[in-house]
């Protein structure tokens, strides 16, 4: 479990080799102001902040992003959010991950998210590792809650 009680990003950097499916769980995550939560994937080289195909929905409003999986969810203070986003390795040969999930803001709306991201294949030799190793949640300054991963295989 990783606390989201301070700072601007919560990263879990322990996704094991061979993982093909996992869930990002969050409970009571809140920010100091209304911002959208962004979810980014990463490799051993760091977080990847481009090339996403992502759409988030909240209260009848959609937002698309290529920089992250964006939730389109303002969640300040009493708007703390709890939910789950499932990630599945769709194509092992292109290292493409798909996701879908949703959440409930404790005092407000529900939101949903879906999309895909290819982390690419290692074409430069054995020193580069494009395997998914980390995931990060960000968007603003955290003030409550926690995240965790459930690895399914």
mmCIF file of C-alpha atoms in Angstrom:
data_model
loop_
_atom_site.group_PDB
_atom_site.id
_atom_site.type_symbol
_atom_site.label_atom_id
_atom_site.label_comp_id
_atom_site.label_asym_id
_atom_site.label_seq_id
_atom_site.Cartn_x
_atom_site.Cartn_y
_atom_site.Cartn_z
ATOM 1 C CA UNK A 1 0.000 0.000 0.000
ATOM 2 C CA UNK A 2 1.238 3.474 -0.930
ATOM 3 C CA UNK A 3 -0.089 6.531 0.917
ATOM 4 C CA UNK A 4 -1.459 9.487 -1.034
ATOM 5 C CA UNK A 5 -1.514 11.875 1.928
ATOM 6 C CA UNK A 6 1.125 14.299 0.606
ATOM 7 C CA UNK A 7 3.250 14.991 -2.437
ATOM 8 C CA UNK A 8 2.267 15.181 -6.098
ATOM 9 C CA UNK A 9 2.760 11.590 -7.275
ATOM 10 C CA UNK A 10 2.336 8.118 -5.830
ATOM 11 C CA UNK A 11 4.361 5.502 -7.688
ATOM 12 C CA UNK A 12 4.450 1.749 -7.234
ATOM 13 C CA UNK A 13 7.681 0.507 -8.815
ATOM 14 C CA UNK A 14 7.405 -3.200 -8.064
ATOM 15 C CA UNK A 15 5.429 -4.765 -10.918
ATOM 16 C CA UNK A 16 7.044 -8.189 -11.350
ATOM 17 C CA UNK A 17 8.270 -9.626 -14.646
ATOM 18 C CA UNK A 18 5.677 -11.794 -16.352
ATOM 19 C CA UNK A 19 2.692 -9.753 -15.135
ATOM 20 C CA UNK A 20 -0.138 -9.893 -17.656
ATOM 21 C CA UNK A 21 -2.979 -8.425 -15.604
ATOM 22 C CA UNK A 22 -3.234 -6.207 -12.545
ATOM 23 C CA UNK A 23 -5.619 -3.830 -10.841
ATOM 24 C CA UNK A 24 -4.820 -0.390 -9.457
ATOM 25 C CA UNK A 25 -6.919 0.034 -6.324
ATOM 26 C CA UNK A 26 -7.407 3.388 -4.676
ATOM 27 C CA UNK A 27 -9.226 4.286 -1.505
ATOM 28 C CA UNK A 28 -10.132 7.782 -0.343
ATOM 29 C CA UNK A 29 -7.658 9.462 -2.709
ATOM 30 C CA UNK A 30 -8.031 13.220 -2.587
ATOM 31 C CA UNK A 31 -6.182 16.346 -3.688
ATOM 32 C CA UNK A 32 -6.001 19.853 -2.220
ATOM 33 C CA UNK A 33 -7.877 21.216 -5.271
ATOM 34 C CA UNK A 34 -10.140 19.905 -8.033
ATOM 35 C CA UNK A 35 -7.892 18.184 -10.573
ATOM 36 C CA UNK A 36 -8.091 15.093 -12.747
ATOM 37 C CA UNK A 37 -6.193 12.031 -11.618
ATOM 38 C CA UNK A 38 -3.662 10.888 -14.203
ATOM 39 C CA UNK A 39 -2.358 7.319 -14.368
ATOM 40 C CA UNK A 40 0.963 6.715 -16.135
ATOM 41 C CA UNK A 41 2.806 3.486 -16.881
ATOM 42 C CA UNK A 42 6.552 3.116 -16.720
ATOM 43 C CA UNK A 43 9.513 0.919 -17.565
ATOM 44 C CA UNK A 44 12.960 0.622 -16.005
ATOM 45 C CA UNK A 45 13.838 3.824 -17.901
ATOM 46 C CA UNK A 46 11.094 5.818 -16.139
ATOM 47 C CA UNK A 47 7.475 6.891 -16.515
ATOM 48 C CA UNK A 48 6.127 7.182 -20.066
ATOM 49 C CA UNK A 49 4.226 10.435 -20.683
ATOM 50 C CA UNK A 50 3.185 10.229 -24.338
ATOM 51 C CA UNK A 51 1.434 7.931 -26.797
ATOM 52 C CA UNK A 52 -1.632 7.087 -24.699
ATOM 53 C CA UNK A 53 -5.058 6.596 -26.247
ATOM 54 C CA UNK A 54 -7.269 7.505 -23.308
ATOM 55 C CA UNK A 55 -10.756 8.764 -22.551
ATOM 56 C CA UNK A 56 -12.143 9.629 -19.141
ATOM 57 C CA UNK A 57 -15.794 10.332 -18.344
ATOM 58 C CA UNK A 58 -17.315 12.187 -15.407
ATOM 59 C CA UNK A 59 -20.788 13.698 -15.051
ATOM 60 C CA UNK A 60 -21.483 13.653 -18.788
ATOM 61 C CA UNK A 61 -18.162 15.213 -19.773
ATOM 62 C CA UNK A 62 -15.469 13.349 -21.701
ATOM 63 C CA UNK A 63 -11.765 14.172 -21.840
ATOM 64 C CA UNK A 64 -9.139 12.547 -24.044
ATOM 65 C CA UNK A 65 -5.411 12.449 -23.365
ATOM 66 C CA UNK A 66 -2.235 11.246 -25.021
ATOM 67 C CA UNK A 67 -0.053 12.066 -21.976
ATOM 68 C CA UNK A 68 -1.638 9.626 -19.485
ATOM 69 C CA UNK A 69 -4.770 7.694 -18.664
ATOM 70 C CA UNK A 70 -6.802 10.698 -17.478
ATOM 71 C CA UNK A 71 -9.835 10.231 -15.256
ATOM 72 C CA UNK A 72 -11.528 13.636 -15.705
ATOM 73 C CA UNK A 73 -12.358 13.597 -12.002
ATOM 74 C CA UNK A 74 -12.080 16.560 -9.715
ATOM 75 C CA UNK A 75 -11.552 15.175 -6.221
ATOM 76 C CA UNK A 76 -10.749 17.877 -3.691
ATOM 77 C CA UNK A 77 -11.229 17.358 0.025
ATOM 78 C CA UNK A 78 -14.639 15.807 0.640
ATOM 79 C CA UNK A 79 -14.627 14.573 -2.970
ATOM 80 C CA UNK A 80 -12.257 11.739 -2.043
ATOM 81 C CA UNK A 81 -12.375 8.929 -4.592
ATOM 82 C CA UNK A 82 -12.333 5.143 -4.240
ATOM 83 C CA UNK A 83 -12.271 2.697 -7.134
ATOM 84 C CA UNK A 84 -10.380 0.316 -9.365
ATOM 85 C CA UNK A 85 -8.723 0.350 -12.798
ATOM 86 C CA UNK A 86 -7.852 -2.989 -14.412
ATOM 87 C CA UNK A 87 -4.863 -3.282 -16.760
ATOM 88 C CA UNK A 88 -4.411 -6.213 -19.156
ATOM 89 C CA UNK A 89 -1.458 -6.970 -21.430
ATOM 90 C CA UNK A 90 -3.399 -7.177 -24.697
ATOM 91 C CA UNK A 91 -0.512 -7.892 -27.043
ATOM 92 C CA UNK A 92 2.747 -9.302 -25.743
ATOM 93 C CA UNK A 93 4.612 -8.782 -29.028
ATOM 94 C CA UNK A 94 3.904 -5.009 -29.054
ATOM 95 C CA UNK A 95 3.816 -4.651 -25.255
ATOM 96 C CA UNK A 96 0.370 -3.046 -25.487
ATOM 97 C CA UNK A 97 -1.665 -2.574 -22.298
ATOM 98 C CA UNK A 98 -5.383 -1.809 -22.203
ATOM 99 C CA UNK A 99 -7.293 -0.506 -19.221
ATOM 100 C CA UNK A 100 -10.812 0.092 -18.029
ATOM 101 C CA UNK A 101 -12.111 1.120 -14.657
ATOM 102 C CA UNK A 102 -14.260 3.357 -12.585
ATOM 103 C CA UNK A 103 -14.680 4.988 -9.230
ATOM 104 C CA UNK A 104 -17.055 6.845 -6.974
ATOM 105 C CA UNK A 105 -16.295 10.214 -5.504
ATOM 106 C CA UNK A 106 -17.501 9.933 -1.912
ATOM 107 C CA UNK A 107 -19.818 12.955 -2.100
ATOM 108 C CA UNK A 108 -20.349 13.432 -5.810
ATOM 109 C CA UNK A 109 -20.148 11.715 -9.191
ATOM 110 C CA UNK A 110 -18.868 8.454 -10.531
ATOM 111 C CA UNK A 111 -16.257 8.349 -13.268
ATOM 112 C CA UNK A 112 -14.945 5.836 -15.763
ATOM 113 C CA UNK A 113 -11.793 5.521 -17.829
ATOM 114 C CA UNK A 114 -10.582 3.418 -20.728
ATOM 115 C CA UNK A 115 -7.682 3.313 -23.122
ATOM 116 C CA UNK A 116 -4.507 1.669 -24.350
ATOM 117 C CA UNK A 117 -0.758 2.266 -24.297
ATOM 118 C CA UNK A 118 2.031 0.450 -26.105
ATOM 119 C CA UNK A 119 5.355 0.494 -24.276
ATOM 120 C CA UNK A 120 7.053 -0.744 -27.440
ATOM 121 C CA UNK A 121 9.460 -3.578 -27.958
ATOM 122 C CA UNK A 122 13.148 -3.726 -27.176
ATOM 123 C CA UNK A 123 14.866 -3.320 -30.546
ATOM 124 C CA UNK A 124 18.142 -1.795 -29.351
ATOM 125 C CA UNK A 125 19.707 -4.721 -27.560
ATOM 126 C CA UNK A 126 19.778 -6.331 -24.134
ATOM 127 C CA UNK A 127 20.498 -3.130 -22.179
ATOM 128 C CA UNK A 128 17.058 -1.618 -22.777
ATOM 129 C CA UNK A 129 14.076 -3.077 -20.918
ATOM 130 C CA UNK A 130 10.631 -1.967 -22.089
ATOM 131 C CA UNK A 131 8.848 -4.308 -19.674
ATOM 132 C CA UNK A 132 6.228 -2.629 -17.491
ATOM 133 C CA UNK A 133 7.766 -2.130 -14.044
ATOM 134 C CA UNK A 134 5.872 0.769 -12.488
ATOM 135 C CA UNK A 135 2.630 2.739 -12.367
ATOM 136 C CA UNK A 136 2.049 6.225 -11.020
ATOM 137 C CA UNK A 137 -0.971 8.280 -9.957
ATOM 138 C CA UNK A 138 -0.700 12.081 -10.055
ATOM 139 C CA UNK A 139 -2.624 15.246 -10.852
ATOM 140 C CA UNK A 140 -2.124 17.698 -8.001
ATOM 141 C CA UNK A 141 -1.079 17.740 -4.357
ATOM 142 C CA UNK A 142 -2.431 14.730 -2.453
ATOM 143 C CA UNK A 143 -4.066 15.166 0.949
ATOM 144 C CA UNK A 144 -5.720 11.804 1.719
ATOM 145 C CA UNK A 145 -6.004 8.144 0.790
ATOM 146 C CA UNK A 146 -3.861 5.313 -0.549
ATOM 147 C CA UNK A 147 -3.264 3.132 -3.609
ATOM 148 C CA UNK A 148 -2.336 -0.502 -3.992
ATOM 149 C CA UNK A 149 -1.896 -3.122 -6.731
ATOM 150 C CA UNK A 150 -3.512 -6.517 -7.038
ATOM 151 C CA UNK A 151 -1.358 -8.621 -9.401
ATOM 152 C CA UNK A 152 -3.339 -11.351 -11.146
ATOM 153 C CA UNK A 153 -0.698 -12.890 -13.353
#
